[in-house]
PDB file of C-alpha atoms and ligand atoms in Angstrom:
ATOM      1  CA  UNK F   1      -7.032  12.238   0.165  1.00 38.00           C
ATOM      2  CA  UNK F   2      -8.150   9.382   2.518  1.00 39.00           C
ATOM      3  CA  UNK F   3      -6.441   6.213   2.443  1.00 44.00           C
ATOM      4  CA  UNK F   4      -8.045   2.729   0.188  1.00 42.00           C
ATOM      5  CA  UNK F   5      -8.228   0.793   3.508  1.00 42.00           C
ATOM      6  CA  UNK F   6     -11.698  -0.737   3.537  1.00 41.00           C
ATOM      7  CA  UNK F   7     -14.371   1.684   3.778  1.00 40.00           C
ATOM      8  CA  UNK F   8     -12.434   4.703   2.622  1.00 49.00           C
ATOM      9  CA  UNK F   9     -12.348   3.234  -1.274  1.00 54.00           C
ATOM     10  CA  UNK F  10     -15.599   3.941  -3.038  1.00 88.00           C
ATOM     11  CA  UNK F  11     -15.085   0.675  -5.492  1.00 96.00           C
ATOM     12  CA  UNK F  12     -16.032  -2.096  -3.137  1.00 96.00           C
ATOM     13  CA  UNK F  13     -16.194  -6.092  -3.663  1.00 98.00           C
ATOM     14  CA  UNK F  14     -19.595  -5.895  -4.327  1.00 97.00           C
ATOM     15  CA  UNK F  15     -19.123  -3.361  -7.077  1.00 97.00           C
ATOM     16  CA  UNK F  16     -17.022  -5.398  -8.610  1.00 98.00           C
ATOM     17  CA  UNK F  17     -18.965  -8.634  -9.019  1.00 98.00           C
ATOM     18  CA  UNK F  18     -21.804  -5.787  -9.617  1.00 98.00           C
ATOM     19  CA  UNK F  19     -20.018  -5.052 -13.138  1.00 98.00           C
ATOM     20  CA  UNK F  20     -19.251  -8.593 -14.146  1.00 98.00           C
ATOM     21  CA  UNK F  21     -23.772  -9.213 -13.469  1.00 98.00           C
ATOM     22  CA  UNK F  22     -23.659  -5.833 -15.485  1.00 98.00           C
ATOM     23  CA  UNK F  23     -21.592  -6.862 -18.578  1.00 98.00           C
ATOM     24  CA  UNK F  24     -19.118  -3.963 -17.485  1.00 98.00           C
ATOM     25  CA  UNK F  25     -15.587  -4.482 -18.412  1.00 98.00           C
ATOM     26  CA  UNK F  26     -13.110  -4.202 -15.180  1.00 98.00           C
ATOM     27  CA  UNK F  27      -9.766  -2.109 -16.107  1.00 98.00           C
ATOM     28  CA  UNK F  28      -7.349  -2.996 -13.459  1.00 98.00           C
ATOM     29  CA  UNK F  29      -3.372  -1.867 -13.235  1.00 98.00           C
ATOM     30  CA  UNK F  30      -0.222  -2.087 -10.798  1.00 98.00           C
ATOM     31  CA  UNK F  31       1.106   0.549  -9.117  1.00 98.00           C
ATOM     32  CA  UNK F  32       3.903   0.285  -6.624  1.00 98.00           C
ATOM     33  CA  UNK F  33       4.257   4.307  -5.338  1.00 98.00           C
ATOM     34  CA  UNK F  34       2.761   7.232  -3.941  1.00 98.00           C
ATOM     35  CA  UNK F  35       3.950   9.320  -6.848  1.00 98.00           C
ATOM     36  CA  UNK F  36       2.159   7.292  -9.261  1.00 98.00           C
ATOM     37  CA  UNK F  37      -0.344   5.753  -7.667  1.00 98.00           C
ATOM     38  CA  UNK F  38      -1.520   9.764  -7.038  1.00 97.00           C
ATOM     39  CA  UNK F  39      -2.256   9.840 -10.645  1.00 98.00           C
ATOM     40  CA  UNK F  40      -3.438   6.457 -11.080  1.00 98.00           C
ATOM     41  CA  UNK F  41      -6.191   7.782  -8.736  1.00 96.00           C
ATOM     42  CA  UNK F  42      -7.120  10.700 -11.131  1.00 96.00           C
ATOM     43  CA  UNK F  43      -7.950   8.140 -14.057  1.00 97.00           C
ATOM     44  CA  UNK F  44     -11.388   6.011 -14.635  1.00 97.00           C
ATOM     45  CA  UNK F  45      -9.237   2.650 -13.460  1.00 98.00           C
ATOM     46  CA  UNK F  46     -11.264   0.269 -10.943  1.00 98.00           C
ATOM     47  CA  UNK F  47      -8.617  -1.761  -9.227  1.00 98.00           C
ATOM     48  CA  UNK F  48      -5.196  -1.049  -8.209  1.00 98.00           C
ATOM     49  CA  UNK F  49      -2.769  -4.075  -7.367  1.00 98.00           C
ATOM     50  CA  UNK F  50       0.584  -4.268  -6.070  1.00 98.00           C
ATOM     51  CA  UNK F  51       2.103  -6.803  -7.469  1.00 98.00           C
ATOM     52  CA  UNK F  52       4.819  -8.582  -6.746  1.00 98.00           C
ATOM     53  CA  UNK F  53       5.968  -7.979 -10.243  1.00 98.00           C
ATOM     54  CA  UNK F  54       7.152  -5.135  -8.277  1.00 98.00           C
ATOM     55  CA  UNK F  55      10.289  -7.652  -7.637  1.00 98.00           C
ATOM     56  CA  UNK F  56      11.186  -7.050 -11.561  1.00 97.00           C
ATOM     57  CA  UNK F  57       9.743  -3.396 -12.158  1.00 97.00           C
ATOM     58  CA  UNK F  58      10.987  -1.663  -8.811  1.00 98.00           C
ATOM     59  CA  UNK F  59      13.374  -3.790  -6.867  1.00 98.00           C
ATOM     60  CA  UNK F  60      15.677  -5.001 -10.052  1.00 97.00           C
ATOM     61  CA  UNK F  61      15.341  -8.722  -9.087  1.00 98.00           C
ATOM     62  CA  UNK F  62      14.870 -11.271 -12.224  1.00 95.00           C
ATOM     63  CA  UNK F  63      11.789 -12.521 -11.199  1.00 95.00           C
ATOM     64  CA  UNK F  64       9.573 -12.301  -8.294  1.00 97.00           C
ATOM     65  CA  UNK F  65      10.489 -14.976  -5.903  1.00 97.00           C
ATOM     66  CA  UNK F  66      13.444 -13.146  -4.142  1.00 98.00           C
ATOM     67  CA  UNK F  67      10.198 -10.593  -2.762  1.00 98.00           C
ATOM     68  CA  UNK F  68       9.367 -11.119   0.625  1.00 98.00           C
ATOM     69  CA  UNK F  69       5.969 -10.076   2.779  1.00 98.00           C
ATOM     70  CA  UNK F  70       7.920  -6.535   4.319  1.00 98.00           C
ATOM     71  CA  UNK F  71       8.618  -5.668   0.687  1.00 98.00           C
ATOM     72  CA  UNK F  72       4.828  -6.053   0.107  1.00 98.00           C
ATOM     73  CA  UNK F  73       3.713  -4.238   2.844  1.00 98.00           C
ATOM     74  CA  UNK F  74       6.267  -1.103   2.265  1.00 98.00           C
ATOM     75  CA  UNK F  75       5.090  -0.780  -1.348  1.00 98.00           C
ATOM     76  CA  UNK F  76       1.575  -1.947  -0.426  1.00 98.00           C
ATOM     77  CA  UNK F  77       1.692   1.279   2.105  1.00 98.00           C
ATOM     78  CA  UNK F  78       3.177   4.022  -0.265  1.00 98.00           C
ATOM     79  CA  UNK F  79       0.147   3.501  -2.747  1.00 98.00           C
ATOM     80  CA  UNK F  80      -2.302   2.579   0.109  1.00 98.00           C
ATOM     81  CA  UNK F  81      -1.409   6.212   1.539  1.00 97.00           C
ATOM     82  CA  UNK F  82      -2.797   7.906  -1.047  1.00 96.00           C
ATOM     83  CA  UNK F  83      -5.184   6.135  -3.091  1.00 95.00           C
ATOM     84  CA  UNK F  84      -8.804   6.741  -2.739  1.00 92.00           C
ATOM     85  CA  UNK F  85     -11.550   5.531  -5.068  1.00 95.00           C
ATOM     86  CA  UNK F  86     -10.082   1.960  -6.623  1.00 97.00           C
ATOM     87  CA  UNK F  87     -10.323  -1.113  -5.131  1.00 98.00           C
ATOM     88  CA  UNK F  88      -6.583  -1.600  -3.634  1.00 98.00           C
ATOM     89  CA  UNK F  89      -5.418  -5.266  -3.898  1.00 98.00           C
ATOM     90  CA  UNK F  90      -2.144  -6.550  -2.852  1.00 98.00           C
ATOM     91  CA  UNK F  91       0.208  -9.371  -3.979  1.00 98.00           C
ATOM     92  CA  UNK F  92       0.898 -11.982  -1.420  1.00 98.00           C
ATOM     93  CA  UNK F  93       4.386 -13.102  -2.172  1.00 98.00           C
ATOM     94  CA  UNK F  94       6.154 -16.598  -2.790  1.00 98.00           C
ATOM     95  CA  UNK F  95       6.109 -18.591   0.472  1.00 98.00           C
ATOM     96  CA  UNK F  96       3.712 -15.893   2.257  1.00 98.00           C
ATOM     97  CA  UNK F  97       0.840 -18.832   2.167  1.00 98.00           C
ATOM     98  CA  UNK F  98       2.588 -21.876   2.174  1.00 98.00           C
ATOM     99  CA  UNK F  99      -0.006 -23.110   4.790  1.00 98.00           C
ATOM    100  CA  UNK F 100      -2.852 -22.008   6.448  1.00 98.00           C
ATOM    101  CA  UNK F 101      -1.744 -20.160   9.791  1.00 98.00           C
ATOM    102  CA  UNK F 102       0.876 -18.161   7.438  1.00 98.00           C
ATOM    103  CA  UNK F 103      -1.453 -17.603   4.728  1.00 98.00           C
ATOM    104  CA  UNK F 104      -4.278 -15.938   7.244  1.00 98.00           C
ATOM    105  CA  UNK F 105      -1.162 -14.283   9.487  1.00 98.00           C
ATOM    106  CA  UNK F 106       0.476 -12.542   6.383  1.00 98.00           C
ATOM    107  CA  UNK F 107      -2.870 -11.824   4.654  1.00 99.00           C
ATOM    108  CA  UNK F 108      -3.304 -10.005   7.957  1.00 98.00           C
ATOM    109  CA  UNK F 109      -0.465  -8.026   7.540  1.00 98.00           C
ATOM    110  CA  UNK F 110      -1.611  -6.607   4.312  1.00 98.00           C
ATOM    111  CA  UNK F 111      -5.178  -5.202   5.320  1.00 98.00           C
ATOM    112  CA  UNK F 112      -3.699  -3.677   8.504  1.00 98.00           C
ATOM    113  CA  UNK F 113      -0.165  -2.966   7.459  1.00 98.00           C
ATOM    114  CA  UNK F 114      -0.390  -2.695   3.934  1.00 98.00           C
ATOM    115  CA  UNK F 115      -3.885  -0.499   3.455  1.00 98.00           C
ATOM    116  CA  UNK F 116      -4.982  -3.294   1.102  1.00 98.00           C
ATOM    117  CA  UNK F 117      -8.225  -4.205   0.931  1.00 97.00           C
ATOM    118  CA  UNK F 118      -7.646  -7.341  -0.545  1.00 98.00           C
ATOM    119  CA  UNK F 119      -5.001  -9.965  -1.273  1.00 98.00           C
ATOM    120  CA  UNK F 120      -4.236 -12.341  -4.153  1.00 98.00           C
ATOM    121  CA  UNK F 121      -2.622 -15.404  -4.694  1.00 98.00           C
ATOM    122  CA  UNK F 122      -1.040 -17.655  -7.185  1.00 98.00           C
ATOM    123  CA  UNK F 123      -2.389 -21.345  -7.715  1.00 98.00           C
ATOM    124  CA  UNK F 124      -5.283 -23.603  -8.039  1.00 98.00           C
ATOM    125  CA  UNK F 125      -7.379 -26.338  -6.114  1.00 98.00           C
ATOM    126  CA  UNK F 126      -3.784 -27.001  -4.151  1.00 98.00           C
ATOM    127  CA  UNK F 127      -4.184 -23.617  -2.203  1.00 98.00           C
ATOM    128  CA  UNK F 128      -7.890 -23.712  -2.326  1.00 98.00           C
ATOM    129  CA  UNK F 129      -7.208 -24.314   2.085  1.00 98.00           C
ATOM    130  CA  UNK F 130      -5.820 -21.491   2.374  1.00 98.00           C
ATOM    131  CA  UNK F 131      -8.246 -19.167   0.237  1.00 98.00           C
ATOM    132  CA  UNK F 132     -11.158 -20.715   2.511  1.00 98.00           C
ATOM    133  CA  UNK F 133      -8.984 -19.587   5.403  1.00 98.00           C
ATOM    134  CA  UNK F 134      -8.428 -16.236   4.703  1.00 98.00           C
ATOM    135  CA  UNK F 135     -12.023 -15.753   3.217  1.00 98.00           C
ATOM    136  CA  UNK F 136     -13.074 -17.174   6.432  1.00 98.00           C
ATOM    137  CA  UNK F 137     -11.320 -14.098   8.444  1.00 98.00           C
ATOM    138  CA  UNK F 138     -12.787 -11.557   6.161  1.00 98.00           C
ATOM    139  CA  UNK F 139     -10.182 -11.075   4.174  1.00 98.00           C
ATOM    140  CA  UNK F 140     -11.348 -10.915   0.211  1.00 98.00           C
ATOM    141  CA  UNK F 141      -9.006 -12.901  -1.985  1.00 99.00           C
ATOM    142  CA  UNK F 142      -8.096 -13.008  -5.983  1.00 99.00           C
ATOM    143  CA  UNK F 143      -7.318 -15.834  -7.871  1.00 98.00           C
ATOM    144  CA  UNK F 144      -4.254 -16.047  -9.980  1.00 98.00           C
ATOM    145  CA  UNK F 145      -4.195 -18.955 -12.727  1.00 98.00           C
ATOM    146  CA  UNK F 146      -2.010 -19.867 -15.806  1.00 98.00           C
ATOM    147  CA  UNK F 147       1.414 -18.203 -15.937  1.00 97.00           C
ATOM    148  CA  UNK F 148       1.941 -18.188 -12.369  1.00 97.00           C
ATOM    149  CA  UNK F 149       5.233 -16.276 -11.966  1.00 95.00           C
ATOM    150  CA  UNK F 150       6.298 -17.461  -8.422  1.00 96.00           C
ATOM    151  CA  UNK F 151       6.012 -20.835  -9.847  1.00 95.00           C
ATOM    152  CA  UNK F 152       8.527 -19.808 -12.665  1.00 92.00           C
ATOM    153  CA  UNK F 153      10.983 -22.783 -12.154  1.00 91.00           C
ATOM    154  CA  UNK F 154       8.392 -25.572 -12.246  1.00 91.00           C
ATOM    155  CA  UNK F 155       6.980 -24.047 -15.452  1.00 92.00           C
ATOM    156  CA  UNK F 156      10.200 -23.189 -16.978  1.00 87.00           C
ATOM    157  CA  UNK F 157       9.652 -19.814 -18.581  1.00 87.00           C
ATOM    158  CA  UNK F 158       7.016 -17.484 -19.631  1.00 89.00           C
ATOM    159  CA  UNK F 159       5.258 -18.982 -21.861  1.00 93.00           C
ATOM    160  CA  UNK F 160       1.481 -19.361 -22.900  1.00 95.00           C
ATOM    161  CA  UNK F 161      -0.451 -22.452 -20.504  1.00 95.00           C
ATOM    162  CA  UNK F 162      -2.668 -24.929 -20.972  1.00 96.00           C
ATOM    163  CA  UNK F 163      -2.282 -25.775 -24.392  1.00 95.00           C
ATOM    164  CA  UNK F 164      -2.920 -29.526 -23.607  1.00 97.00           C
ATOM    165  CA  UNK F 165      -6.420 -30.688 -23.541  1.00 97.00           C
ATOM    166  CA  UNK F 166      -5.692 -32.085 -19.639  1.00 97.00           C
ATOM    167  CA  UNK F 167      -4.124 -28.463 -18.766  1.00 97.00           C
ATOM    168  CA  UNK F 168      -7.039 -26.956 -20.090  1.00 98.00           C
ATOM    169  CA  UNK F 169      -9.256 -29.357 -17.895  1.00 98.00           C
ATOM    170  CA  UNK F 170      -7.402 -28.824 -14.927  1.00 98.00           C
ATOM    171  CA  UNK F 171      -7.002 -24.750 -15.302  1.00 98.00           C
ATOM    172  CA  UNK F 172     -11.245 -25.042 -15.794  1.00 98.00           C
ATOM    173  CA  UNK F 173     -11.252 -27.162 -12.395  1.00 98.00           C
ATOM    174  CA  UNK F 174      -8.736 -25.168 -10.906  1.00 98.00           C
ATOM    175  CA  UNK F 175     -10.966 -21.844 -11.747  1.00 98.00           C
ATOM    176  CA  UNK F 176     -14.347 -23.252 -10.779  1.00 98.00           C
ATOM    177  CA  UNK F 177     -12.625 -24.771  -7.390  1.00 98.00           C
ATOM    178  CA  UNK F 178     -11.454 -20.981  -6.155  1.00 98.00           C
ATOM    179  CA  UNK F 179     -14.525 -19.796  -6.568  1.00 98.00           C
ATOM    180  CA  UNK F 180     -16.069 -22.009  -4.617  1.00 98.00           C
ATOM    181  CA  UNK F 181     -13.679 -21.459  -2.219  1.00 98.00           C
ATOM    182  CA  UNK F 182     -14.624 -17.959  -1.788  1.00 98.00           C
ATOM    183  CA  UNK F 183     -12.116 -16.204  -4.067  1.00 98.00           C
ATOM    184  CA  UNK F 184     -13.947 -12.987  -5.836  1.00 98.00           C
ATOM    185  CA  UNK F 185     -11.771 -12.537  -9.048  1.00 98.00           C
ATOM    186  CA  UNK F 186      -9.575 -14.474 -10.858  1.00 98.00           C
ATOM    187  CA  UNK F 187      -6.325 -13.365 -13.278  1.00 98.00           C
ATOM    188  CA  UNK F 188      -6.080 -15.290 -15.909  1.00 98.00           C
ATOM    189  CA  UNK F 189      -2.322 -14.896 -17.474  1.00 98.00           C
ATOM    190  CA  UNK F 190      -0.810 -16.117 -20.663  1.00 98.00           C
ATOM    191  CA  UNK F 191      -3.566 -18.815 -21.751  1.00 98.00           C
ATOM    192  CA  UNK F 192      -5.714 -19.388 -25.334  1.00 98.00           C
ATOM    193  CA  UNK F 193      -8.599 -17.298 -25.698  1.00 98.00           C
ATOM    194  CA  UNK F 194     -11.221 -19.488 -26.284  1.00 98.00           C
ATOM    195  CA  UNK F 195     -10.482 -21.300 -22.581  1.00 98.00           C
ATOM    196  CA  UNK F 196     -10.267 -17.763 -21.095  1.00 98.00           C
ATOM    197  CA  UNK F 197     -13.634 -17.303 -22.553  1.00 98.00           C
ATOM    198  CA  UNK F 198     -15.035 -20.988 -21.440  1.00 98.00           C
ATOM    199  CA  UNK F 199     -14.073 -20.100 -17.563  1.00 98.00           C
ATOM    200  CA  UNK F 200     -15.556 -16.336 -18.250  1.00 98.00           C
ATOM    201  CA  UNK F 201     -18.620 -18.017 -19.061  1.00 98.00           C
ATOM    202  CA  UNK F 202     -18.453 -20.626 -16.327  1.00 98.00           C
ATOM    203  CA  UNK F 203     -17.557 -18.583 -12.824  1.00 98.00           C
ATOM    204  CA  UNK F 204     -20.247 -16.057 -11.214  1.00 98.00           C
ATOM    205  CA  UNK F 205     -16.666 -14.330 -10.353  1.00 98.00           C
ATOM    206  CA  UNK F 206     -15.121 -11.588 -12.986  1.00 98.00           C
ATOM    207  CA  UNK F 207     -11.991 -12.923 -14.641  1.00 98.00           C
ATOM    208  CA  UNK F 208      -9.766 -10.396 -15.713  1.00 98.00           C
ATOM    209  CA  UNK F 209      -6.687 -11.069 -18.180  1.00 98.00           C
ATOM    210  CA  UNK F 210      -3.375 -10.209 -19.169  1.00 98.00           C
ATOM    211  CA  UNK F 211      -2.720 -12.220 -22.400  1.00 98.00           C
ATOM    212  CA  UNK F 212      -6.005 -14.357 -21.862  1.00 98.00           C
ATOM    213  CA  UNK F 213      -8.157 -12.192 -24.490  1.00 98.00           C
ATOM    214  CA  UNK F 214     -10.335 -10.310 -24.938  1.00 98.00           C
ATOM    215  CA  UNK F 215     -13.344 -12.998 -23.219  1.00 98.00           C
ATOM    216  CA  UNK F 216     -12.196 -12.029 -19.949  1.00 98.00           C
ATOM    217  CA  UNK F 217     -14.444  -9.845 -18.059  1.00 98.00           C
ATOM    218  CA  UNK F 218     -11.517  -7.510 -17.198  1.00 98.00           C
ATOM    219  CA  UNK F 219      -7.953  -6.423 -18.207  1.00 98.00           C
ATOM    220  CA  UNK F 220      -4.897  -5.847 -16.113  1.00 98.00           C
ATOM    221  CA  UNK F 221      -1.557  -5.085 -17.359  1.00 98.00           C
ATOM    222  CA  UNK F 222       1.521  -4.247 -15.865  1.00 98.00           C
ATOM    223  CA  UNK F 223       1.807  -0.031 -15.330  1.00 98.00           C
ATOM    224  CA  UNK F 224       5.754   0.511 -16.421  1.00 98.00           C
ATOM    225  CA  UNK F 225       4.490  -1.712 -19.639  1.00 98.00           C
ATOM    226  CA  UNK F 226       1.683   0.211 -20.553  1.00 98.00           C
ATOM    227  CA  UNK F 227       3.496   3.589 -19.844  1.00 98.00           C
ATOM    228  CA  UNK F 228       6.123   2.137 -22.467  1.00 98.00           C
ATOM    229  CA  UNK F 229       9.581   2.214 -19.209  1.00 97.00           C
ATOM    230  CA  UNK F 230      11.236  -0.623 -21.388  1.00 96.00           C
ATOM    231  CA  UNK F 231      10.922  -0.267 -24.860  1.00 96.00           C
ATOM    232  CA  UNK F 232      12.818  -3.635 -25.681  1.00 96.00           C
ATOM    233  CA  UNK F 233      10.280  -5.744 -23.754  1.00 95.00           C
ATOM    234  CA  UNK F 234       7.338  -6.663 -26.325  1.00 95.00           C
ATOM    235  CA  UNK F 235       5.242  -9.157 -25.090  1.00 96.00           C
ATOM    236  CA  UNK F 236       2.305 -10.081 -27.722  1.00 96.00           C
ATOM    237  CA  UNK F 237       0.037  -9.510 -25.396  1.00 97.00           C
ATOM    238  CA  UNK F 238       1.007  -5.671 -24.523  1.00 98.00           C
ATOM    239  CA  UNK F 239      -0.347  -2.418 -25.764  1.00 98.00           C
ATOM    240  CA  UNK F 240       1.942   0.586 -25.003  1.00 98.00           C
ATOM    241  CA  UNK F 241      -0.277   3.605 -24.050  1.00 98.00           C
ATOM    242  CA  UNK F 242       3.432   5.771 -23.700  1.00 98.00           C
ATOM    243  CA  UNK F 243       7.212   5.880 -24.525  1.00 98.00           C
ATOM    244  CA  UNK F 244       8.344   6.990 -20.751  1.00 98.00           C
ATOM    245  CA  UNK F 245      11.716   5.188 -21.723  1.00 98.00           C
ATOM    246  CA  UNK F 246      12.672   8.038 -24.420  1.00 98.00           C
ATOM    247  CA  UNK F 247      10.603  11.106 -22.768  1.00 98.00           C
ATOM    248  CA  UNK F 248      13.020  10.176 -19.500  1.00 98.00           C
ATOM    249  CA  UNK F 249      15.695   9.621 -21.417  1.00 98.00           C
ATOM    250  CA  UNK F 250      15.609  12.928 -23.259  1.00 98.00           C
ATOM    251  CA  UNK F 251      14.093  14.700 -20.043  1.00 98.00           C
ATOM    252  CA  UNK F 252      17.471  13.942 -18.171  1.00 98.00           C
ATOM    253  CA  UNK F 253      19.565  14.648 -20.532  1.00 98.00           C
ATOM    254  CA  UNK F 254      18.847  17.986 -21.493  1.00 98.00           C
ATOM    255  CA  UNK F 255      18.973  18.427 -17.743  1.00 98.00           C
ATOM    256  CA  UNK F 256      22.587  17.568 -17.892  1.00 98.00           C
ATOM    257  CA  UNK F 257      22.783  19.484 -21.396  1.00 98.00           C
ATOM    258  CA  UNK F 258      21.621  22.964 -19.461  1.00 98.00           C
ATOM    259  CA  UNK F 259      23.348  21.868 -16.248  1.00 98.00           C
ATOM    260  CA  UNK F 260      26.894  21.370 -18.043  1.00 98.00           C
ATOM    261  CA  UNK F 261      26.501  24.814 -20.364  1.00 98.00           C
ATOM    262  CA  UNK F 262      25.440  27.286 -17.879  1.00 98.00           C
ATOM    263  CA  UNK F 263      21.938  27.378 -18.612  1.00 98.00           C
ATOM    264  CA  UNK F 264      20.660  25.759 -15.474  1.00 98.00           C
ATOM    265  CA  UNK F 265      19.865  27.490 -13.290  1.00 98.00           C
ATOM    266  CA  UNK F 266      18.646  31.019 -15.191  1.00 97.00           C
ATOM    267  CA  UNK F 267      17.853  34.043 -13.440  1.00 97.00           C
ATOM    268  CA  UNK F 268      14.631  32.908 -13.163  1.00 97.00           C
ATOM    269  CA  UNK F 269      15.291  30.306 -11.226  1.00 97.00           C
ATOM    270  CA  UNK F 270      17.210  31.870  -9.174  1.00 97.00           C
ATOM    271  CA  UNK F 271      16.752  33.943  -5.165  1.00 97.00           C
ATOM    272  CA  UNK F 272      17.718  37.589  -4.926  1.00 93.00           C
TER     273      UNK F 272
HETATM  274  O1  KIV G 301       2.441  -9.188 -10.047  1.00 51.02           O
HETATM  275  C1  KIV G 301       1.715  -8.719 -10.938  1.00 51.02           C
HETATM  276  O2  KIV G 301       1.898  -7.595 -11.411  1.00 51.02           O
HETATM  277  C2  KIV G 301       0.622  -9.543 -11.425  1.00 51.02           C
HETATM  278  C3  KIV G 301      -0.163  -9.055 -12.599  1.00 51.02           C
HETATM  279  C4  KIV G 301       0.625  -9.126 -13.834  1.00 51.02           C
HETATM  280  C5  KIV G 301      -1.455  -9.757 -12.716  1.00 51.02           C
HETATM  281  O3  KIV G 301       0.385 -10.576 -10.883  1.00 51.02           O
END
């Protein structure tokens, strides 16, 4: 199995803005490990990001500002190793693009170090610079508006955005400005329904939404949600697809269960 890095991964940028002209919806997931991200690779999904949500999922951290660019590129590496077909995208974290030279140094990083074959970002017209600049280097870029976790203190919790008639100006402006400054996807997170339908309708670009709706040209969720790792986290905007957290669970301890009674390891198991 060849690596994502650019030419290696079958579902290209073009392909992409391809399905939004095409009316095709984009399914897109995380992934933060070889292990998985070999059997994300044997499903129909078109783009694989590692997100920095990897901060909560993987690293045990409360949110995802404590992540920094090596964690990024480690976990960025483990999937880019192995997966072949989706498009690989990878998280730039909190402070990574804080100006121009660092955003286009550290979105370096990522292609050559992390196997991605593009980067995304958090924010709107305020980081619209440094979107330009890394476009400018060849680097592809995704847009990341609404619930914006690395800005989790200014917002002050996870909660749905623009519910104000001015936020839901500004997200609109903020949307049509990353375009234009080269961005080729947007996430949408956590807003009403009817706006993440307006900007659908507005950008050339394929939005794709994680509690935006179902207007969005494309989905992403979360892969430990949708595999069901935390059964006491229920979002509204999450459908579980699996209940990992009792299969484990259960797996492990009848492990111990066999382990504990003699069972494991039979003779089967076992070298004569
Ligand atoms: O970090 C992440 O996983 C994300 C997705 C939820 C879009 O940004």
């Amino acid at each position: 199995m060849s690596h994502a890095a650019g030419p290696d991964s079958s579902i290209t940028i073009p392909a992409i803005l391809k399905m939004k002209r095409d009316q095709q919806k984009i399914a897109m997931v995380t992934c933060y490990d070889s292990a998985f991200a070999k059997l994300v690779n044997r499903s129909p999904i078109d783009i694989v990001l590692v997100g920095d949500s990897l901060g909560n999922v993987v690293m045990g951290y409360q949110n995802t500002i404590p992540v920094t660019i090596e964690d990024m590129i480690h976990y960025s590496k483990c999937v880019g190793r192995v997966i072949g077909r989706p498009l690989l995208v990878t998280d730039m974290p909190f402070m990574s693009y804080s100006d121009k030279n660092k955003a286009v140094h550290n979105a370096g990083r990522l292609i050559q170090e992390g196997l991605a074959c593009a980067v995304k970002v958090e924010g709107g017209s305020e980081i619209c610079d440094r979107v330009e600049a890394i476009v400018q280097n060849g680097i592809p870029v995704m847009g990341h508006l609404g619930l914006t976790p690395q800005s989790i203190h200014m917002l002050g919790g996870f909660k749905v955005q623009a519910k104000t008639e001015d936020a839901r100006l500004k997200l609109l402006e903020d949307a049509k400005a990353l375009e234009r400054a080269g961005a080729f996807a947007l996430v949408l997170e956590m807003i009403p329904t009817d706006l993440a339908l307006e900007i659908s309708k507005e950008l050339k670009i394929p939005t794709i939404g994680i509690g935006a709706g179902a207007g969005c040209d494309g989905q992403v969720l979360v892969l430990h949600d949708l595999l069901g790792f935390d059964l006491s986290f229920n979002p509204k905007f999450l459908k579980r697809y699996a209940n990992f957290e009792t299969t484990v669970i259960e797996a492990i301890s009848s492990y111990c269960v066999d382990v504990k009674s003699g069972q494991f390891p039979s003779d089967s198991q076992s070298f004569h």
